[in-house]
């Protein structure tokens, strides 16, 4: 079984178990995950980072968010912004931040094929998230969220106002309350990068959002390159 089929099989098993948990039974369960598995699993060979967005919750009838994005493309301002952030991450280096540009629908659609999405709350979602409610779901579903994250195995995790929730639920070990990162990024022991940023539905201008997250990413790359250079001395 190739890696794409294995992922699809394991993910479906996970979701079948997940929707049967007590806090999800009888509710509209919305699946998520890798948007385009063919692109995702070829990213490493092409030297591109695999980017996971961890967001809050989806709402509406039961469906697959990742399938909908792959089949229908971006809709609304949120997914256009996610595509812009993805462009910035894919084209920024420690030497230079990629210049912001407005994306047409086709360009945004192509960029979404490089990402994965995890919503912390997968059923009974609303358009206005409540922190304590999200926290309860994340804590109850911690084992499932960890399994899904391991299946996706990203290089970069962009947390849309979810970093503390994810850190606590998955026991990532970052002391972001007593010693928060001044530049809103954290490297874990295996070299995975976490960016602690705003939710893409925030009301700040697109330009500020773009250069904010691209600058954070650049600073993380600079720190990594500096550390690697010191090890070679």
GROMACS .gro file of C-alpha atoms in nm:
model
  233
    1UNK     CA    1   0.000   0.000   0.000
    2UNK     CA    2   0.148   0.337  -0.101
    3UNK     CA    3   0.171   0.626   0.141
    4UNK     CA    4  -0.135   0.810   0.009
    5UNK     CA    5  -0.362   0.507   0.036
    6UNK     CA    6  -0.222   0.425   0.379
    7UNK     CA    7  -0.293   0.779   0.499
    8UNK     CA    8  -0.649   0.772   0.362
    9UNK     CA    9  -0.718   0.437   0.525
   10UNK     CA   10  -0.575   0.532   0.864
   11UNK     CA   11  -0.747   0.869   0.862
   12UNK     CA   12  -1.086   0.713   0.789
   13UNK     CA   13  -1.039   0.465   1.074
   14UNK     CA   14  -0.953   0.757   1.301
   15UNK     CA   15  -1.260   0.959   1.204
   16UNK     CA   16  -1.488   0.655   1.237
   17UNK     CA   17  -1.367   0.613   1.597
   18UNK     CA   18  -1.372   0.986   1.665
   19UNK     CA   19  -1.734   1.050   1.566
   20UNK     CA   20  -1.845   0.767   1.799
   21UNK     CA   21  -1.699   0.935   2.107
   22UNK     CA   22  -1.959   1.046   2.359
   23UNK     CA   23  -1.908   1.418   2.303
   24UNK     CA   24  -1.964   1.378   1.925
   25UNK     CA   25  -2.246   1.122   1.903
   26UNK     CA   26  -2.558   1.257   1.735
   27UNK     CA   27  -2.381   1.573   1.619
   28UNK     CA   28  -2.269   1.699   1.279
   29UNK     CA   29  -1.908   1.578   1.256
   30UNK     CA   30  -1.686   1.771   1.014
   31UNK     CA   31  -1.375   1.593   0.891
   32UNK     CA   32  -1.057   1.774   0.792
   33UNK     CA   33  -0.692   1.689   0.726
   34UNK     CA   34  -0.467   1.698   0.420
   35UNK     CA   35  -0.629   1.886   0.133
   36UNK     CA   36  -0.442   1.714  -0.153
   37UNK     CA   37  -0.252   1.403  -0.046
   38UNK     CA   38  -0.071   1.369  -0.380
   39UNK     CA   39   0.082   1.715  -0.345
   40UNK     CA   40   0.139   1.675   0.029
   41UNK     CA   41   0.338   1.354   0.009
   42UNK     CA   42   0.547   1.479  -0.281
   43UNK     CA   43   0.633   1.804  -0.102
   44UNK     CA   44   0.936   1.660   0.078
   45UNK     CA   45   1.099   1.537  -0.241
   46UNK     CA   46   1.044   1.883  -0.391
   47UNK     CA   47   1.206   2.054  -0.094
   48UNK     CA   48   0.885   2.222   0.018
   49UNK     CA   49   0.768   2.233   0.380
   50UNK     CA   50   0.444   2.062   0.474
   51UNK     CA   51   0.218   2.322   0.638
   52UNK     CA   52  -0.058   2.239   0.884
   53UNK     CA   53  -0.311   2.501   0.994
   54UNK     CA   54  -0.465   2.435   1.336
   55UNK     CA   55  -0.788   2.631   1.361
   56UNK     CA   56  -1.082   2.641   1.600
   57UNK     CA   57  -1.401   2.485   1.466
   58UNK     CA   58  -1.609   2.436   1.154
   59UNK     CA   59  -1.988   2.446   1.152
   60UNK     CA   60  -2.281   2.336   0.940
   61UNK     CA   61  -2.389   1.997   0.811
   62UNK     CA   62  -2.151   1.701   0.829
   63UNK     CA   63  -1.897   1.708   0.548
   64UNK     CA   64  -1.523   1.689   0.480
   65UNK     CA   65  -1.361   2.031   0.489
   66UNK     CA   66  -1.045   1.906   0.321
   67UNK     CA   67  -1.240   1.738   0.040
   68UNK     CA   68  -1.450   2.052  -0.011
   69UNK     CA   69  -1.141   2.270  -0.043
   70UNK     CA   70  -0.984   2.030  -0.291
   71UNK     CA   71  -1.298   1.993  -0.502
   72UNK     CA   72  -1.443   2.344  -0.485
   73UNK     CA   73  -1.139   2.561  -0.414
   74UNK     CA   74  -1.124   2.858  -0.177
   75UNK     CA   75  -1.440   3.036  -0.072
   76UNK     CA   76  -1.476   3.342   0.147
   77UNK     CA   77  -1.203   3.561   0.289
   78UNK     CA   78  -1.062   3.304   0.532
   79UNK     CA   79  -0.934   3.059   0.272
   80UNK     CA   80  -0.798   3.336   0.053
   81UNK     CA   81  -0.600   3.458   0.354
   82UNK     CA   82  -0.479   3.106   0.432
   83UNK     CA   83  -0.357   3.084   0.071
   84UNK     CA   84  -0.175   3.417   0.108
   85UNK     CA   85  -0.002   3.300   0.425
   86UNK     CA   86   0.092   2.974   0.253
   87UNK     CA   87   0.247   3.168  -0.034
   88UNK     CA   88   0.452   3.370   0.214
   89UNK     CA   89   0.580   3.061   0.395
   90UNK     CA   90   0.666   2.874   0.075
   91UNK     CA   91   0.858   3.168  -0.076
   92UNK     CA   92   1.030   3.326   0.224
   93UNK     CA   93   1.388   3.241   0.320
   94UNK     CA   94   1.620   3.359   0.595
   95UNK     CA   95   1.759   3.612   0.346
   96UNK     CA   96   1.436   3.756   0.208
   97UNK     CA   97   1.063   3.782   0.272
   98UNK     CA   98   0.856   3.713  -0.035
   99UNK     CA   99   0.680   4.027  -0.152
  100UNK     CA  100   0.304   4.033  -0.091
  101UNK     CA  101   0.080   4.000  -0.392
  102UNK     CA  102  -0.293   3.963  -0.433
  103UNK     CA  103  -0.387   3.615  -0.546
  104UNK     CA  104  -0.648   3.531  -0.804
  105UNK     CA  105  -0.877   3.234  -0.746
  106UNK     CA  106  -0.663   2.990  -0.946
  107UNK     CA  107  -0.343   3.081  -0.761
  108UNK     CA  108  -0.515   3.058  -0.422
  109UNK     CA  109  -0.665   2.723  -0.517
  110UNK     CA  110  -0.325   2.583  -0.611
  111UNK     CA  111  -0.168   2.700  -0.285
  112UNK     CA  112  -0.437   2.532  -0.075
  113UNK     CA  113  -0.329   2.199  -0.222
  114UNK     CA  114  -0.007   2.232  -0.019
  115UNK     CA  115  -0.172   2.247   0.323
  116UNK     CA  116  -0.353   2.042   0.583
  117UNK     CA  117  -0.614   2.162   0.831
  118UNK     CA  118  -0.709   2.047   1.179
  119UNK     CA  119  -1.002   2.203   1.361
  120UNK     CA  120  -0.977   2.141   1.735
  121UNK     CA  121  -1.354   2.108   1.761
  122UNK     CA  122  -1.502   1.879   1.497
  123UNK     CA  123  -1.871   1.874   1.585
  124UNK     CA  124  -2.140   2.107   1.716
  125UNK     CA  125  -1.941   2.402   1.587
  126UNK     CA  126  -2.058   2.763   1.584
  127UNK     CA  127  -1.951   3.078   1.401
  128UNK     CA  128  -1.840   3.242   1.727
  129UNK     CA  129  -1.594   3.030   1.927
  130UNK     CA  130  -1.590   3.025   2.307
  131UNK     CA  131  -1.247   2.954   2.457
  132UNK     CA  132  -1.366   2.735   2.747
  133UNK     CA  133  -1.579   2.526   2.511
  134UNK     CA  134  -1.288   2.476   2.272
  135UNK     CA  135  -1.066   2.385   2.564
  136UNK     CA  136  -1.307   2.113   2.682
  137UNK     CA  137  -1.325   1.963   2.333
  138UNK     CA  138  -0.947   1.976   2.289
  139UNK     CA  139  -0.892   1.807   2.625
  140UNK     CA  140  -1.149   1.532   2.561
  141UNK     CA  141  -1.018   1.474   2.209
  142UNK     CA  142  -0.647   1.507   2.293
  143UNK     CA  143  -0.566   1.145   2.201
  144UNK     CA  144  -0.744   1.176   1.867
  145UNK     CA  145  -0.588   1.513   1.789
  146UNK     CA  146  -0.245   1.366   1.861
  147UNK     CA  147  -0.312   1.071   1.631
  148UNK     CA  148  -0.431   1.299   1.354
  149UNK     CA  149  -0.127   1.525   1.391
  150UNK     CA  150   0.103   1.223   1.375
  151UNK     CA  151  -0.071   1.098   1.059
  152UNK     CA  152  -0.029   1.436   0.892
  153UNK     CA  153   0.329   1.478   1.018
  154UNK     CA  154   0.378   1.845   0.922
  155UNK     CA  155   0.698   2.047   0.913
  156UNK     CA  156   0.529   2.373   1.008
  157UNK     CA  157   0.221   2.419   1.228
  158UNK     CA  158   0.043   2.752   1.201
  159UNK     CA  159  -0.187   2.800   1.499
  160UNK     CA  160  -0.475   3.038   1.436
  161UNK     CA  161  -0.537   3.159   1.792
  162UNK     CA  162  -0.508   2.796   1.902
  163UNK     CA  163  -0.147   2.759   2.018
  164UNK     CA  164  -0.214   2.745   2.394
  165UNK     CA  165  -0.502   2.501   2.342
  166UNK     CA  166  -0.289   2.274   2.124
  167UNK     CA  167   0.013   2.299   2.353
  168UNK     CA  168  -0.194   2.197   2.656
  169UNK     CA  169  -0.398   1.924   2.488
  170UNK     CA  170  -0.103   1.754   2.320
  171UNK     CA  171   0.148   1.822   2.600
  172UNK     CA  172   0.389   1.982   2.356
  173UNK     CA  173   0.594   2.113   2.646
  174UNK     CA  174   0.628   2.478   2.547
  175UNK     CA  175   0.626   2.716   2.843
  176UNK     CA  176   0.443   2.984   2.649
  177UNK     CA  177   0.276   3.139   2.952
  178UNK     CA  178   0.574   3.196   3.182
  179UNK     CA  179   0.827   3.235   2.901
  180UNK     CA  180   0.644   3.323   2.580
  181UNK     CA  181   0.842   3.368   2.262
  182UNK     CA  182   0.890   3.735   2.179
  183UNK     CA  183   0.867   3.644   1.811
  184UNK     CA  184   0.572   3.404   1.840
  185UNK     CA  185   0.744   3.088   1.718
  186UNK     CA  186   0.864   2.767   1.882
  187UNK     CA  187   1.086   2.482   1.759
  188UNK     CA  188   1.025   2.138   1.907
  189UNK     CA  189   1.279   1.862   1.967
  190UNK     CA  190   1.234   1.705   1.623
  191UNK     CA  191   1.270   2.033   1.434
  192UNK     CA  192   0.902   2.103   1.382
  193UNK     CA  193   0.813   2.471   1.381
  194UNK     CA  194   0.504   2.614   1.553
  195UNK     CA  195   0.386   2.966   1.471
  196UNK     CA  196   0.157   3.125   1.730
  197UNK     CA  197  -0.046   3.364   1.517
  198UNK     CA  198  -0.391   3.515   1.476
  199UNK     CA  199  -0.688   3.326   1.335
  200UNK     CA  200  -0.721   3.392   0.960
  201UNK     CA  201  -1.066   3.542   1.023
  202UNK     CA  202  -0.911   3.835   1.210
  203UNK     CA  203  -0.998   4.185   1.091
  204UNK     CA  204  -0.647   4.323   1.044
  205UNK     CA  205  -0.557   4.419   0.685
  206UNK     CA  206  -0.429   4.147   0.454
  207UNK     CA  207  -0.095   4.323   0.411
  208UNK     CA  208  -0.027   4.337   0.787
  209UNK     CA  209  -0.130   3.974   0.826
  210UNK     CA  210   0.096   3.864   0.546
  211UNK     CA  211   0.411   4.047   0.653
  212UNK     CA  212   0.344   3.960   1.016
  213UNK     CA  213   0.346   3.585   0.962
  214UNK     CA  214   0.617   3.595   0.694
  215UNK     CA  215   0.845   3.795   0.927
  216UNK     CA  216   0.788   3.552   1.213
  217UNK     CA  217   0.874   3.264   0.982
  218UNK     CA  218   1.187   3.441   0.860
  219UNK     CA  219   1.306   3.500   1.218
  220UNK     CA  220   1.257   3.131   1.293
  221UNK     CA  221   1.464   3.038   0.987
  222UNK     CA  222   1.738   3.281   1.090
  223UNK     CA  223   1.752   3.133   1.439
  224UNK     CA  224   1.776   2.780   1.299
  225UNK     CA  225   2.049   2.875   1.051
  226UNK     CA  226   2.245   3.054   1.324
  227UNK     CA  227   2.224   2.753   1.554
  228UNK     CA  228   2.338   2.518   1.278
  229UNK     CA  229   2.632   2.744   1.195
  230UNK     CA  230   2.743   2.745   1.560
  231UNK     CA  231   2.734   2.365   1.568
  232UNK     CA  232   2.978   2.354   1.277
  233UNK     CA  233   3.232   2.580   1.449
   0.00000   0.00000   0.00000
